[in-house]
Coordinates of C-alpha atoms in Angstrom, one line a residue:
M65 CA -8.4 15.6 -46.8
G66 CA -9.8 12.3 -48.0
A67 CA -6.6 10.5 -46.9
T68 CA -6.9 11.7 -43.3
P69 CA -9.2 8.9 -42.0
N70 CA -7.0 6.3 -43.6
R71 CA -3.9 7.7 -42.0
A72 CA -5.6 7.7 -38.6
Q73 CA -6.6 4.1 -39.0
D74 CA -3.1 3.0 -40.1
G75 CA -1.6 4.7 -37.0
A76 CA -3.9 3.0 -34.5
G77 CA -1.5 0.2 -33.6
L78 CA 1.5 0.4 -31.3
N79 CA 4.4 2.2 -33.0
P80 CA 7.3 -0.3 -33.1
D81 CA 9.8 2.5 -32.7
S82 CA 8.2 3.9 -29.6
L83 CA 9.7 3.7 -26.1
R84 CA 7.1 1.1 -25.1
S85 CA 8.3 -1.4 -27.7
I86 CA 11.9 -1.4 -26.4
R87 CA 12.7 -4.8 -24.8
A88 CA 14.5 -4.9 -21.4
G89 CA 17.7 -6.3 -22.8
A90 CA 18.1 -3.4 -25.2
V91 CA 18.0 -0.7 -22.5
W92 CA 19.4 -2.7 -19.5
T93 CA 22.9 -1.3 -19.5
A94 CA 21.6 2.3 -20.0
L95 CA 19.5 2.1 -16.8
P96 CA 20.9 3.4 -13.6
L97 CA 22.1 0.7 -11.2
R98 CA 19.4 1.4 -8.7
D99 CA 16.7 0.9 -11.4
R100 CA 18.3 -2.4 -12.3
H101 CA 18.4 -3.6 -8.7
L102 CA 14.7 -2.8 -8.2
L103 CA 13.8 -4.6 -11.4
L104 CA 15.8 -7.6 -10.3
W105 CA 14.2 -7.6 -6.9
L106 CA 10.7 -7.6 -8.5
L107 CA 11.4 -11.0 -10.0
A108 CA 10.9 -12.3 -6.5
G109 CA 9.1 -9.4 -4.8
D110 CA 6.4 -9.2 -7.5
I111 CA 4.9 -5.8 -6.6
V112 CA 6.0 -2.4 -5.4
T113 CA 4.6 1.0 -4.5
A114 CA 6.3 4.3 -4.8
E115 CA 6.6 4.4 -1.0
L116 CA 8.3 1.0 -0.8
A117 CA 10.5 1.8 -3.8
S118 CA 11.7 5.0 -1.9
V119 CA 12.6 2.8 1.1
L120 CA 14.4 0.1 -1.0
V121 CA 16.2 2.2 -3.5
Y122 CA 15.4 5.9 -4.2
G123 CA 15.4 7.6 -0.8
Q124 CA 12.8 10.3 -1.7
L125 CA 9.2 9.6 -2.6
R126 CA 9.2 12.0 -5.4
T127 CA 12.2 10.4 -6.9
A128 CA 10.6 7.0 -6.6
Q129 CA 7.4 8.3 -8.3
R130 CA 9.4 9.8 -11.2
R131 CA 11.6 6.7 -11.8
L132 CA 8.7 4.2 -11.6
A133 CA 6.8 6.4 -14.1
R134 CA 9.9 6.3 -16.4
L135 CA 10.2 2.5 -16.1
A136 CA 6.5 2.2 -17.0
G137 CA 7.0 4.5 -19.9
L138 CA 9.8 2.1 -21.2
G139 CA 7.3 -0.8 -21.0
L140 CA 9.2 -2.5 -18.2
L141 CA 6.6 -1.9 -15.5
R142 CA 2.8 -1.9 -15.5
G143 CA 1.0 0.5 -13.1
F144 CA -2.4 -0.5 -11.7
W145 CA -4.7 0.2 -8.8
A146 CA -4.7 -2.5 -6.0
A147 CA -7.8 -2.8 -4.0
S148 CA -10.3 -5.3 -2.6
A149 CA -13.7 -5.5 -1.0
N150 CA -12.1 -5.3 2.4
R151 CA -9.6 -2.6 1.3
P152 CA -11.7 -0.5 -1.2
R153 CA -9.5 2.6 -0.9
G154 CA -6.5 0.7 -2.3
R155 CA -3.2 1.9 -3.5
H156 CA -1.4 2.4 -6.8
A157 CA 1.2 -0.2 -7.4
F158 CA 3.6 -1.5 -10.1
E159 CA 4.7 -4.9 -11.4
L160 CA 6.9 -6.2 -14.2
T161 CA 5.3 -6.5 -17.6
K162 CA 5.2 -10.1 -18.9
S163 CA 7.8 -9.4 -21.6
A164 CA 10.1 -7.5 -19.2
R165 CA 9.9 -10.4 -16.7
L166 CA 11.0 -12.9 -19.3
D167 CA 13.8 -10.6 -20.5
I168 CA 15.1 -9.9 -17.0
E169 CA 15.0 -13.6 -16.1
R170 CA 17.2 -14.3 -19.1
L171 CA 19.5 -11.5 -18.0
A172 CA 19.6 -12.9 -14.4
W173 CA 20.0 -16.5 -15.5
P174 CA 21.6 -16.6 -19.0
G175 CA 21.8 -20.4 -19.0
G176 CA 18.4 -20.8 -17.3
R177 CA 17.8 -21.6 -13.6
A178 CA 19.9 -24.4 -12.2
H179 CA 16.9 -26.0 -10.6
P180 CA 13.7 -24.9 -12.4
V181 CA 10.6 -25.1 -10.2
P182 CA 7.0 -24.5 -11.1
E183 CA 5.8 -21.0 -10.2
L184 CA 3.1 -20.7 -7.6
P185 CA 0.3 -18.1 -7.9
A186 CA 0.8 -15.0 -5.8
S187 CA -1.9 -13.8 -3.3
A188 CA -4.0 -10.8 -4.1
P189 CA -2.0 -7.6 -4.7
I190 CA -3.6 -5.8 -1.7
H191 CA -2.5 -8.7 0.6
Q192 CA 1.1 -8.6 -0.9
L193 CA 1.3 -4.9 -0.3
A194 CA 0.2 -5.3 3.3
T195 CA 3.0 -7.8 3.9
L196 CA 5.5 -5.6 2.1
D197 CA 4.6 -2.8 4.5
L198 CA 6.3 -4.9 7.2
L199 CA 9.4 -5.2 5.1
A200 CA 9.5 -1.4 4.7
A201 CA 9.0 -1.0 8.5
F202 CA 12.0 -3.3 9.3
L203 CA 14.2 -1.5 6.8
R204 CA 13.2 2.0 8.1
H205 CA 14.1 1.0 11.7
G206 CA 17.2 -1.1 11.0
D207 CA 20.1 0.1 13.1
P208 CA 23.5 -1.3 12.2
L209 CA 25.2 0.6 15.2
L210 CA 22.9 -1.2 17.7
G211 CA 22.9 -4.4 15.7
E212 CA 19.1 -4.4 15.5
G213 CA 17.0 -5.3 12.5
L214 CA 16.4 -7.4 9.5
V215 CA 19.2 -9.5 7.9
A216 CA 17.2 -11.5 5.4
W217 CA 13.7 -11.5 3.8
V218 CA 12.3 -14.2 1.5
P219 CA 9.1 -13.0 -0.3
E220 CA 5.9 -15.0 -0.6
R221 CA 6.2 -17.0 -3.8
A222 CA 9.8 -18.0 -3.0
C223 CA 8.7 -19.1 0.4
G224 CA 5.9 -21.3 -1.1
R225 CA 8.4 -22.9 -3.5
L226 CA 10.6 -23.9 -0.5
F227 CA 7.8 -26.2 0.7
D228 CA 6.3 -27.2 -2.7
G229 CA 3.3 -25.1 -1.8
F230 CA 2.4 -27.2 1.3
L231 CA 3.1 -24.2 3.4
R232 CA 2.6 -20.7 2.0
P233 CA 4.1 -18.2 4.4
D234 CA 3.6 -14.6 3.4
A235 CA 7.3 -14.0 4.0
L236 CA 10.3 -15.5 5.9
A237 CA 12.4 -13.0 7.9
L238 CA 15.6 -13.4 9.9
V239 CA 15.8 -10.7 12.6
R240 CA 18.9 -10.0 14.7
V241 CA 19.2 -8.1 17.9
R242 CA 22.9 -7.8 18.8
D243 CA 24.1 -11.4 19.4
K244 CA 20.6 -13.0 19.2
Q245 CA 18.4 -13.9 16.2
V246 CA 15.1 -15.5 15.3
A247 CA 13.6 -16.8 12.1
L248 CA 10.0 -15.5 11.6
F249 CA 7.5 -17.1 9.3
I250 CA 5.1 -14.2 8.7
E251 CA 1.4 -14.5 8.2
R252 CA -0.1 -11.2 7.4
D253 CA -3.7 -11.9 8.7
M254 CA -6.2 -9.4 7.3
G255 CA -9.2 -11.0 9.1
T256 CA -10.8 -12.7 6.1
E257 CA -9.9 -16.4 6.9
R258 CA -12.3 -18.6 8.8
A259 CA -11.3 -20.5 11.9
E260 CA -11.1 -23.8 10.1
V261 CA -8.7 -22.4 7.6
L262 CA -6.5 -20.9 10.3
A263 CA -6.6 -24.3 12.2
E264 CA -5.4 -26.1 9.1
K265 CA -2.6 -23.6 8.6
I266 CA -1.4 -24.0 12.1
R267 CA -1.5 -27.8 11.8
R268 CA 0.6 -27.7 8.7
Y269 CA 3.2 -25.5 10.3
R270 CA 3.4 -27.9 13.3
S271 CA 3.7 -31.0 11.0
V272 CA 6.6 -29.5 9.0
L273 CA 8.5 -27.3 11.5
A274 CA 7.9 -28.5 15.1
G275 CA 11.0 -30.1 16.6
Q276 CA 13.2 -29.5 13.5
F277 CA 15.5 -26.7 14.5
E278 CA 18.0 -25.8 17.2
E279 CA 17.6 -22.1 16.5
P280 CA 14.4 -20.3 17.5
V281 CA 11.6 -20.3 14.9
S282 CA 8.3 -18.4 15.3
V283 CA 5.2 -18.2 13.2
V284 CA 3.9 -14.6 13.5
F285 CA 0.3 -13.6 12.8
V286 CA 0.4 -9.9 12.2
V287 CA -3.2 -8.7 12.7
D288 CA -5.2 -5.5 12.4
S289 CA -6.9 -5.5 15.8
E290 CA -6.6 -6.8 19.3
R291 CA -9.9 -8.7 18.8
R292 CA -8.4 -10.7 15.9
A293 CA -5.3 -11.4 18.0
R294 CA -7.4 -12.8 20.8
T295 CA -9.3 -15.0 18.3
I296 CA -6.0 -16.5 17.0
Q297 CA -4.6 -16.9 20.5
A298 CA -7.8 -18.8 21.6
L299 CA -7.6 -20.9 18.5
L300 CA -4.0 -21.8 19.3
A301 CA -4.9 -22.7 22.9
D302 CA -7.8 -24.9 21.7
R303 CA -5.6 -26.8 19.3
A304 CA -2.5 -26.9 21.3
G305 CA 0.1 -29.3 20.0
P306 CA 3.7 -30.1 20.9
A307 CA 5.8 -26.9 20.9
N308 CA 9.2 -28.5 20.2
G309 CA 10.9 -25.2 19.7
L310 CA 8.2 -23.7 17.4
R311 CA 6.4 -20.6 18.7
F312 CA 3.2 -19.0 17.5
V313 CA 2.9 -15.4 18.3
T314 CA 0.6 -12.4 17.3
A315 CA 1.5 -8.8 16.8
L316 CA -0.5 -5.7 15.9
E317 CA 0.3 -4.3 12.5
E318 CA 0.3 -0.7 13.6
H319 CA 2.8 -1.6 16.3
V320 CA 5.1 -3.5 14.0
R321 CA 5.1 -0.6 11.5
R322 CA 5.9 1.9 14.2
A323 CA 8.8 0.0 15.7
P324 CA 9.3 -3.7 14.8
V325 CA 11.8 -4.7 17.5
D326 CA 10.0 -2.8 20.2
A327 CA 6.5 -4.1 19.3
V328 CA 4.6 -6.5 21.5
W329 CA 5.0 -10.1 20.0
S330 CA 2.6 -12.1 22.2
D331 CA 2.3 -15.9 22.7
A332 CA -0.4 -15.2 25.3
V333 CA 2.3 -13.3 27.3
A334 CA 3.1 -9.8 26.1
V335 CA 6.8 -9.5 25.4
R336 CA 9.2 -7.6 23.1
L337 CA 10.6 -9.4 20.1
E338 CA 14.0 -9.6 21.7
D339 CA 12.5 -12.0 24.3
H340 CA 11.8 -14.5 21.5
L341 CA 15.4 -14.5 20.3
E342 CA 18.2 -16.8 21.3
S343 CA 22.0 -16.4 21.1
D344 CA 23.5 -16.9 17.7
S345 CA 26.6 -19.0 17.8
S346 CA 27.6 -18.6 14.1
A347 CA 30.8 -16.9 13.3
V348 CA 29.5 -15.0 10.3
R349 CA 26.8 -12.4 11.0
P350 CA 25.1 -10.8 8.0
P351 CA 24.7 -7.0 8.0
I352 CA 21.6 -5.3 9.1
L353 CA 19.4 -4.2 6.2
T354 CA 18.3 -0.5 6.2
S355 CA 16.6 2.0 4.0
G356 CA 18.3 2.4 0.6
C357 CA 19.9 -1.0 0.9
L358 CA 19.3 -1.8 -2.9
S359 CA 20.6 1.5 -4.1
D360 CA 24.1 0.3 -4.9
D361 CA 24.6 -2.9 -2.9
G362 CA 24.3 -6.2 -4.9
D363 CA 24.8 -8.2 -1.7
A364 CA 21.6 -6.8 -0.2
L365 CA 19.7 -7.9 -3.2
A366 CA 20.6 -11.5 -2.4
A367 CA 19.3 -11.1 1.1
L368 CA 15.9 -9.9 -0.2
D369 CA 15.0 -12.6 -2.7
E370 CA 15.0 -16.4 -2.6
R371 CA 18.7 -16.5 -1.8
G372 CA 17.9 -15.0 1.6
V373 CA 17.2 -18.6 2.8
E374 CA 20.9 -19.2 2.5
T375 CA 21.3 -16.8 5.5
L376 CA 19.3 -19.4 7.5
P377 CA 21.6 -22.4 7.6
A378 CA 19.4 -24.3 10.1
L379 CA 16.6 -24.3 7.6
G380 CA 18.5 -25.6 4.6
S381 CA 18.2 -29.4 5.2
H382 CA 14.6 -29.3 6.2
L383 CA 12.9 -27.1 3.6
R384 CA 11.6 -28.7 0.4
T385 CA 13.8 -27.3 -2.4

């Protein structure tokens, strides 16, 4: 009986033989392919909810919840509650653990990255999730038969690296509708930035992107209310600069989530997204991304991380790589 307290103290540390001590490399080949694709996407995507994981990979929400819990049990993911003062209700989310990120990076780039770049800090998790809600909406409503939907998505930190942090879009998307397409630099505006911050952001976009592209390029402020949309449109009108092929538009978040292509994307004139597109003359047209795109398709993974910019050839010579 006297030995019981000592045994309890000796066992207080993490058991090295437990599942949580297993490194990613040791279990990698035993994981289902869809788990591996999700973990690889998280190197760029950073954060995921069960709802988004069900759209990207698992199909069913309950399956996503079960697999994420299993990956967390293996020590590959860390679950946490994402909330903020403006979004106090929050959501439960997952991210790679530090050790798993290092291991999976070694698996993805055995010889190291060809062109190492400094990592930029990510925005607050609740803001990242709000942006990724738009990705989920595009995937849910993608229609290969109609040729409508998303063909590439570059997440936030990868976007920032393209411009050495001078521009920090929340995402970069290439959207196609039949024989037309447009590149969208997405700003998920949650109503917290002051007018002078927005004005500086607009100035930077114009200084880098205006007049640089033959293909249509738009900066999209996705907002929570009509009032915020009017504020941004007034700010754009007051600080009007040369357009030179660069468009600034606003869209309501609830409309984009309901039907991205059919939503109103306004540059002071309410129009559908298709009205902002121009004909695509390229011979190769990437496939439309839809729900479940990462379940067994390695090519889709390349369209949803930093390699997605390769789908936008017109941007290649202008972005800071």
